[in-house]
Amino acid sequence: MANNELNTPPAVVLLSGGLDSATTLAIARDQGFACHAIAFDYGQRHRAELDASLRQAKALGALSHRVVHVDMNQFGGSALTDFSIEVPEAHSQAGIPSTYVPARNTVMLSLALALAETLNSRDIFLGINAVDYSGYPDCRPEYIAAFEHMANLATKAGVEGTRFRIHAPLIDMSKADIIRTGTGLGVDYSLTVSCYQASPDGKACGHCDSCALRAEGFAAAGIADPTHYVKG
């Protein structure tokens, strides 16, 4: 057992507490990685997703779970970090929506990269998606390719020839396919929180883009939706 653990490569998995990142953790585990989860308290509207992240890390066998504090609400500029900006109704905004958090994925990936290098890991997983995503510029394949290139230029490990790989296994999948994949890997989606403005106990509003994409995904997958809503 000890020898198997020593031969298992470590990976850092960004685990927000939502549906996509939980599926990503399950995929990384299924691929044989020893997973270290990292979540971010970045000044978002609620902590329910952080509580969900810890539940998922335990349920899916992560070896560690860290919460990194980054106060992006100091800057505002997003409905998720600035309470003076209302969370929009689903499908109500064209282009990049007000729920986009400036540079969020870049900040989070940079900190995950620091953790990976410290753990002697060369693999970072995140659950971004370019099919059912909400118009965010940092959820595109070209962004992932660019960050991976940067990671191998800007780190001791990269310069010395041990390349980092940024894995985005969901990037070309529909929400329904993500849910089917996670269900097959044993993800308990009742432990996840996707809503942009969830209640303290993790109940969803049912009106934001994230709630709509989640509900549509379960319906298309033909799988019962375990989401608990604030009303009804």
CSV table of N, CA and C in Angstrom, one decimal, residues 85-202:
chain,number,residue,atom,x,y,z
A,85,ILE,N,-23.9,45.5,-6.9
A,85,ILE,CA,-24.3,45.0,-8.2
A,85,ILE,C,-25.1,43.8,-8.0
A,86,GLU,N,-26.4,43.9,-8.6
A,86,GLU,CA,-27.3,42.8,-8.4
A,86,GLU,C,-26.9,41.6,-9.3
A,87,VAL,N,-27.1,40.4,-8.8
A,87,VAL,CA,-26.9,39.2,-9.6
A,87,VAL,C,-28.0,39.2,-10.7
A,88,PRO,N,-27.6,39.1,-12.0
A,88,PRO,CA,-28.7,39.2,-13.0
A,88,PRO,C,-29.5,37.9,-13.1
A,89,GLU,N,-30.7,38.0,-13.6
A,89,GLU,CA,-31.5,36.9,-13.9
A,89,GLU,C,-30.9,36.1,-15.0
A,90,ALA,N,-31.2,34.8,-15.1
A,90,ALA,CA,-30.7,33.9,-16.1
A,90,ALA,C,-30.9,34.4,-17.5
A,91,HIS,N,-29.9,34.3,-18.3
A,91,HIS,CA,-30.0,34.7,-19.8
A,91,HIS,C,-30.5,36.1,-20.0
A,92,SER,N,-30.2,37.0,-19.1
A,92,SER,CA,-30.6,38.4,-19.2
A,92,SER,C,-29.6,39.3,-19.8
A,93,GLN,N,-28.3,38.8,-19.9
A,93,GLN,CA,-27.2,39.7,-20.3
A,93,GLN,C,-26.5,39.1,-21.5
A,94,ALA,N,-26.3,39.9,-22.5
A,94,ALA,CA,-25.5,39.5,-23.7
A,94,ALA,C,-24.1,39.7,-23.4
A,95,GLY,N,-23.2,39.0,-24.1
A,95,GLY,CA,-21.8,39.2,-23.9
A,95,GLY,C,-21.3,38.7,-22.6
A,96,ILE,N,-20.2,39.4,-22.1
A,96,ILE,CA,-19.6,39.0,-20.8
A,96,ILE,C,-20.5,39.5,-19.7
A,97,PRO,N,-21.1,38.6,-18.8
A,97,PRO,CA,-22.1,39.1,-17.8
A,97,PRO,C,-21.4,39.8,-16.6
A,98,SER,N,-22.2,40.4,-15.8
A,98,SER,CA,-21.7,41.1,-14.6
A,98,SER,C,-21.2,40.2,-13.5
A,99,THR,N,-21.4,38.9,-13.7
A,99,THR,CA,-20.9,37.9,-12.7
A,99,THR,C,-19.4,37.5,-13.0
A,100,TYR,N,-18.9,38.0,-14.1
A,100,TYR,CA,-17.5,37.8,-14.4
A,100,TYR,C,-16.7,38.5,-13.3
A,101,VAL,N,-15.7,37.8,-12.7
A,101,VAL,CA,-14.8,38.4,-11.7
A,101,VAL,C,-13.5,38.6,-12.3
A,102,PRO,N,-13.1,39.9,-12.4
A,102,PRO,CA,-11.8,40.2,-13.2
A,102,PRO,C,-10.6,39.4,-12.7
A,103,ALA,N,-10.0,38.7,-13.7
A,103,ALA,CA,-8.8,37.9,-13.5
A,103,ALA,C,-8.9,36.8,-12.5
A,104,ARG,N,-10.1,36.4,-12.1
A,104,ARG,CA,-10.3,35.4,-11.1
A,104,ARG,C,-9.5,34.1,-11.4
A,105,ASN,N,-9.7,33.5,-12.5
A,105,ASN,CA,-9.0,32.3,-12.8
A,105,ASN,C,-7.5,32.4,-12.9
A,106,THR,N,-7.1,33.6,-13.4
A,106,THR,CA,-5.6,33.8,-13.4
A,106,THR,C,-5.0,33.8,-12.0
A,107,VAL,N,-5.7,34.5,-11.1
A,107,VAL,CA,-5.3,34.6,-9.7
A,107,VAL,C,-5.3,33.2,-9.1
A,108,MET,N,-6.4,32.5,-9.3
A,108,MET,CA,-6.5,31.2,-8.6
A,108,MET,C,-5.5,30.1,-9.2
A,109,LEU,N,-5.4,30.1,-10.5
A,109,LEU,CA,-4.4,29.2,-11.1
A,109,LEU,C,-3.0,29.5,-10.7
A,110,SER,N,-2.7,30.8,-10.5
A,110,SER,CA,-1.3,31.2,-10.1
A,110,SER,C,-1.0,30.6,-8.7
A,111,LEU,N,-2.0,30.7,-7.8
A,111,LEU,CA,-1.8,30.2,-6.5
A,111,LEU,C,-1.8,28.7,-6.5
A,112,ALA,N,-2.6,28.0,-7.3
A,112,ALA,CA,-2.6,26.6,-7.4
A,112,ALA,C,-1.2,26.1,-8.0
A,113,LEU,N,-0.7,26.9,-8.9
A,113,LEU,CA,0.7,26.6,-9.4
A,113,LEU,C,1.7,26.7,-8.3
A,114,ALA,N,1.6,27.7,-7.4
A,114,ALA,CA,2.6,27.7,-6.3
A,114,ALA,C,2.5,26.5,-5.4
A,115,LEU,N,1.2,26.1,-5.2
A,115,LEU,CA,1.0,24.9,-4.3
A,115,LEU,C,1.6,23.7,-5.1
A,116,ALA,N,1.3,23.5,-6.3
A,116,ALA,CA,1.8,22.4,-7.1
A,116,ALA,C,3.3,22.3,-7.1
A,117,GLU,N,4.0,23.4,-7.3
A,117,GLU,CA,5.4,23.3,-7.3
A,117,GLU,C,5.9,23.0,-5.9
A,118,THR,N,5.3,23.4,-4.8
A,118,THR,CA,5.7,23.1,-3.5
A,118,THR,C,5.5,21.6,-3.2
A,119,LEU,N,4.4,21.0,-3.7
A,119,LEU,CA,4.1,19.6,-3.5
A,119,LEU,C,4.8,18.7,-4.5
A,120,ASN,N,5.7,19.3,-5.3
A,120,ASN,CA,6.4,18.5,-6.4
A,120,ASN,C,5.3,17.8,-7.3
A,121,SER,N,4.3,18.5,-7.5
A,121,SER,CA,3.2,18.1,-8.5
A,121,SER,C,3.4,18.9,-9.8
A,122,ARG,N,3.1,18.2,-10.9
A,122,ARG,CA,3.2,18.9,-12.2
A,122,ARG,C,1.9,18.9,-12.9
A,123,ASP,N,0.8,18.6,-12.2
A,123,ASP,CA,-0.5,18.5,-12.8
A,123,ASP,C,-1.5,19.3,-12.0
A,124,ILE,N,-2.2,20.2,-12.7
A,124,ILE,CA,-3.2,21.1,-12.1
A,124,ILE,C,-4.5,20.9,-12.9
A,125,PHE,N,-5.6,20.6,-12.1
A,125,PHE,CA,-6.9,20.3,-12.7
A,125,PHE,C,-7.9,21.5,-12.3
A,126,LEU,N,-8.7,21.9,-13.3
A,126,LEU,CA,-9.7,22.9,-13.0
A,126,LEU,C,-10.9,22.6,-13.9
A,127,GLY,N,-12.1,23.0,-13.4
A,127,GLY,CA,-13.3,22.5,-14.1
A,127,GLY,C,-14.0,23.6,-15.0
A,128,ILE,N,-13.2,24.3,-15.7
A,128,ILE,CA,-13.8,25.3,-16.6
A,128,ILE,C,-14.4,24.6,-17.8
A,129,ASN,N,-15.3,25.3,-18.4
A,129,ASN,CA,-16.1,24.7,-19.5
A,129,ASN,C,-16.4,25.8,-20.6
A,130,ALA,N,-16.1,25.5,-21.8
A,130,ALA,CA,-16.3,26.4,-22.9
A,130,ALA,C,-17.6,26.2,-23.7
A,131,VAL,N,-18.4,25.2,-23.3
A,131,VAL,CA,-19.6,25.0,-24.1
A,131,VAL,C,-20.8,25.6,-23.4
A,132,ASP,N,-21.0,25.2,-22.1
A,132,ASP,CA,-22.2,25.8,-21.3
A,132,ASP,C,-21.7,26.9,-20.4
A,133,TYR,N,-20.6,27.5,-20.7
A,133,TYR,CA,-20.1,28.6,-19.8
A,133,TYR,C,-20.9,29.9,-20.0
A,134,SER,N,-20.7,30.8,-19.2
A,134,SER,CA,-21.5,32.1,-19.2
A,134,SER,C,-20.8,33.3,-19.8
A,135,GLY,N,-20.0,33.0,-20.8
A,135,GLY,CA,-19.3,34.1,-21.5
A,135,GLY,C,-18.0,34.6,-20.9
A,136,TYR,N,-17.4,33.9,-20.0
A,136,TYR,CA,-16.2,34.3,-19.3
A,136,TYR,C,-15.0,34.1,-20.2
A,137,PRO,N,-14.2,35.2,-20.4
A,137,PRO,CA,-13.0,35.0,-21.3
A,137,PRO,C,-11.9,34.1,-20.8
A,138,ASP,N,-11.9,33.8,-19.4
A,138,ASP,CA,-10.9,32.9,-18.9
A,138,ASP,C,-11.4,31.5,-18.7
A,139,CYS,N,-12.4,31.1,-19.6
A,139,CYS,CA,-12.9,29.7,-19.6
A,139,CYS,C,-12.7,29.2,-21.1
A,140,ARG,N,-11.7,29.6,-21.8
A,140,ARG,CA,-11.5,29.2,-23.2
A,140,ARG,C,-10.3,28.4,-23.3
A,141,PRO,N,-10.2,27.5,-24.3
A,141,PRO,CA,-9.0,26.6,-24.5
A,141,PRO,C,-7.8,27.4,-24.7
A,142,GLU,N,-7.8,28.5,-25.4
A,142,GLU,CA,-6.6,29.3,-25.7
A,142,GLU,C,-6.1,29.9,-24.4
A,143,TYR,N,-7.0,30.2,-23.5
A,143,TYR,CA,-6.5,30.8,-22.2
A,143,TYR,C,-5.7,29.7,-21.4
A,144,ILE,N,-6.2,28.5,-21.4
A,144,ILE,CA,-5.6,27.4,-20.7
A,144,ILE,C,-4.2,27.1,-21.3
A,145,ALA,N,-4.1,27.1,-22.7
A,145,ALA,CA,-2.9,26.9,-23.3
A,145,ALA,C,-1.9,28.0,-23.0
A,146,ALA,N,-2.3,29.2,-23.0
A,146,ALA,CA,-1.5,30.3,-22.6
A,146,ALA,C,-0.9,30.3,-21.2
A,147,PHE,N,-1.8,29.9,-20.3
A,147,PHE,CA,-1.4,29.8,-18.9
A,147,PHE,C,-0.4,28.7,-18.7
A,148,GLU,N,-0.6,27.6,-19.3
A,148,GLU,CA,0.3,26.4,-19.2
A,148,GLU,C,1.7,26.9,-19.8
A,149,HIS,N,1.7,27.6,-20.9
A,149,HIS,CA,3.0,28.1,-21.4
A,149,HIS,C,3.7,29.0,-20.4
A,150,MET,N,2.9,29.9,-19.8
A,150,MET,CA,3.5,30.8,-18.8
A,150,MET,C,4.0,30.0,-17.6
A,151,ALA,N,3.3,29.0,-17.2
A,151,ALA,CA,3.7,28.3,-16.0
A,151,ALA,C,5.0,27.6,-16.2
A,152,ASN,N,5.3,27.2,-17.4
A,152,ASN,CA,6.6,26.5,-17.7
A,152,ASN,C,7.7,27.5,-18.0
A,153,LEU,N,7.4,28.8,-18.1
A,153,LEU,CA,8.4,29.8,-18.2
A,153,LEU,C,8.7,30.4,-16.9
A,154,ALA,N,7.8,30.4,-16.0
A,154,ALA,CA,7.9,31.3,-14.8
A,154,ALA,C,8.2,30.5,-13.5
A,155,THR,N,8.5,29.2,-13.6
A,155,THR,CA,8.7,28.4,-12.4
A,155,THR,C,10.1,27.8,-12.4
A,156,LYS,N,10.6,27.5,-11.3
A,156,LYS,CA,11.9,26.7,-11.2
A,156,LYS,C,11.7,25.4,-11.8
A,157,ALA,N,10.6,24.7,-11.5
A,157,ALA,CA,10.4,23.4,-12.1
A,157,ALA,C,10.3,23.4,-13.6
A,158,GLY,N,9.6,24.4,-14.1
A,158,GLY,CA,9.5,24.5,-15.6
A,158,GLY,C,10.8,24.8,-16.3
A,159,VAL,N,11.6,25.7,-15.7
A,159,VAL,CA,12.9,26.1,-16.2
A,159,VAL,C,13.9,24.9,-16.2
A,160,GLU,N,13.8,24.1,-15.2
A,160,GLU,CA,14.6,22.9,-15.0
A,160,GLU,C,14.2,21.7,-15.9
A,161,GLY,N,13.1,21.9,-16.6
A,161,GLY,CA,12.7,20.8,-17.5
A,161,GLY,C,11.6,19.9,-17.2
A,162,THR,N,11.0,20.1,-16.0
A,162,THR,CA,9.8,19.2,-15.6
A,162,THR,C,8.6,20.0,-15.9
A,163,ARG,N,7.9,19.7,-16.9
A,163,ARG,CA,6.8,20.5,-17.4
A,163,ARG,C,5.5,20.4,-16.6
A,164,PHE,N,4.8,21.5,-16.4
A,164,PHE,CA,3.5,21.5,-15.8
A,164,PHE,C,2.5,21.3,-16.9
A,165,ARG,N,1.4,20.6,-16.5
A,165,ARG,CA,0.3,20.4,-17.3
A,165,ARG,C,-1.0,21.0,-16.7
A,166,ILE,N,-1.7,21.8,-17.4
A,166,ILE,CA,-3.0,22.3,-16.9
A,166,ILE,C,-4.1,21.5,-17.5
A,167,HIS,N,-4.8,20.8,-16.7
A,167,HIS,CA,-5.9,19.9,-17.2
A,167,HIS,C,-7.2,20.6,-17.1
A,168,ALA,N,-8.0,20.6,-18.2
A,168,ALA,CA,-9.3,21.1,-18.1
A,168,ALA,C,-10.2,20.1,-18.8
A,169,PRO,N,-10.5,19.0,-18.1
A,169,PRO,CA,-11.2,17.8,-18.8
A,169,PRO,C,-12.6,18.1,-19.2
A,170,LEU,N,-13.2,19.1,-18.7
A,170,LEU,CA,-14.6,19.4,-19.0
A,170,LEU,C,-14.8,20.5,-20.1
A,171,ILE,N,-13.7,21.0,-20.6
A,171,ILE,CA,-13.7,22.2,-21.4
A,171,ILE,C,-14.6,22.1,-22.7
A,172,ASP,N,-14.7,20.9,-23.3
A,172,ASP,CA,-15.5,20.7,-24.5
A,172,ASP,C,-16.8,19.9,-24.2
A,173,MET,N,-17.1,19.7,-23.0
A,173,MET,CA,-18.3,18.9,-22.6
A,173,MET,C,-19.5,19.8,-22.4
A,174,SER,N,-20.7,19.2,-22.7
A,174,SER,CA,-21.9,19.9,-22.3
A,174,SER,C,-22.2,19.7,-20.9
A,175,LYS,N,-23.1,20.5,-20.3
A,175,LYS,CA,-23.4,20.3,-18.9
A,175,LYS,C,-24.0,18.9,-18.6
A,176,ALA,N,-24.8,18.4,-19.6
A,176,ALA,CA,-25.4,17.1,-19.4
A,176,ALA,C,-24.3,16.0,-19.4
A,177,ASP,N,-23.3,16.1,-20.3
A,177,ASP,CA,-22.3,15.2,-20.4
A,177,ASP,C,-21.4,15.2,-19.1
A,178,ILE,N,-21.2,16.4,-18.6
A,178,ILE,CA,-20.5,16.5,-17.3
A,178,ILE,C,-21.2,15.8,-16.2
A,179,ILE,N,-22.5,16.0,-16.1
A,179,ILE,CA,-23.3,15.3,-15.1
A,179,ILE,C,-23.3,13.8,-15.3
A,180,ARG,N,-23.4,13.3,-16.5
A,180,ARG,CA,-23.4,11.9,-16.7
A,180,ARG,C,-22.0,11.3,-16.3
A,181,THR,N,-21.0,12.0,-16.7
A,181,THR,CA,-19.6,11.6,-16.3
A,181,THR,C,-19.4,11.5,-14.8
A,182,GLY,N,-19.8,12.6,-14.1
A,182,GLY,CA,-19.6,12.6,-12.7
A,182,GLY,C,-20.5,11.5,-12.0
A,183,THR,N,-21.7,11.3,-12.5
A,183,THR,CA,-22.6,10.3,-11.9
A,183,THR,C,-21.9,8.9,-12.0
A,184,GLY,N,-21.3,8.7,-13.2
A,184,GLY,CA,-20.6,7.4,-13.4
A,184,GLY,C,-19.4,7.2,-12.5
A,185,LEU,N,-18.8,8.3,-12.1
A,185,LEU,CA,-17.7,8.3,-11.2
A,185,LEU,C,-18.0,8.4,-9.7
A,186,GLY,N,-19.3,8.4,-9.4
A,186,GLY,CA,-19.7,8.4,-8.0
A,186,GLY,C,-19.9,9.7,-7.4
A,187,VAL,N,-19.9,10.8,-8.2
A,187,VAL,CA,-20.1,12.2,-7.6
A,187,VAL,C,-21.5,12.3,-7.0
A,188,ASP,N,-21.6,12.7,-5.8
A,188,ASP,CA,-22.9,13.0,-5.1
A,188,ASP,C,-23.2,14.5,-5.3
A,189,TYR,N,-24.0,14.8,-6.3
A,189,TYR,CA,-24.2,16.2,-6.6
A,189,TYR,C,-25.1,16.9,-5.6
A,190,SER,N,-25.7,16.2,-4.7
A,190,SER,CA,-26.4,16.9,-3.6
A,190,SER,C,-25.4,17.6,-2.7
A,191,LEU,N,-24.2,17.3,-2.7
A,191,LEU,CA,-23.1,17.9,-1.9
A,191,LEU,C,-22.6,19.2,-2.6
A,192,THR,N,-23.0,19.5,-3.8
A,192,THR,CA,-22.5,20.6,-4.5
A,192,THR,C,-23.4,21.9,-4.4
A,193,VAL,N,-22.8,23.0,-4.6
A,193,VAL,CA,-23.5,24.3,-4.6
A,193,VAL,C,-23.1,25.1,-5.8
A,194,SER,N,-24.0,25.4,-6.7
A,194,SER,CA,-23.7,26.1,-8.0
A,194,SER,C,-24.2,27.5,-8.0
A,195,CYS,N,-25.2,27.8,-7.2
A,195,CYS,CA,-25.9,29.1,-7.3
A,195,CYS,C,-24.9,30.3,-7.0
A,196,TYR,N,-25.1,31.4,-7.7
A,196,TYR,CA,-24.3,32.6,-7.5
A,196,TYR,C,-24.7,33.3,-6.2
A,197,GLN,N,-25.9,33.0,-5.7
A,197,GLN,CA,-26.4,33.7,-4.5
A,197,GLN,C,-27.1,32.8,-3.6
A,198,ALA,N,-26.4,31.7,-3.3
A,198,ALA,CA,-27.0,30.6,-2.4
A,198,ALA,C,-27.3,31.2,-1.0
A,199,SER,N,-28.2,30.6,-0.3
A,199,SER,CA,-28.5,30.9,1.1
A,199,SER,C,-27.3,30.3,1.9
A,200,PRO,N,-27.2,30.7,3.2
A,200,PRO,CA,-26.2,30.2,4.0
A,200,PRO,C,-26.1,28.7,4.1
A,201,ASP,N,-27.3,28.0,4.0
A,201,ASP,CA,-27.3,26.6,4.1
A,201,ASP,C,-27.2,25.9,2.7
A,202,GLY,N,-26.9,26.7,1.7
A,202,GLY,CA,-26.6,26.2,0.4
A,202,GLY,C,-27.8,26.0,-0.5
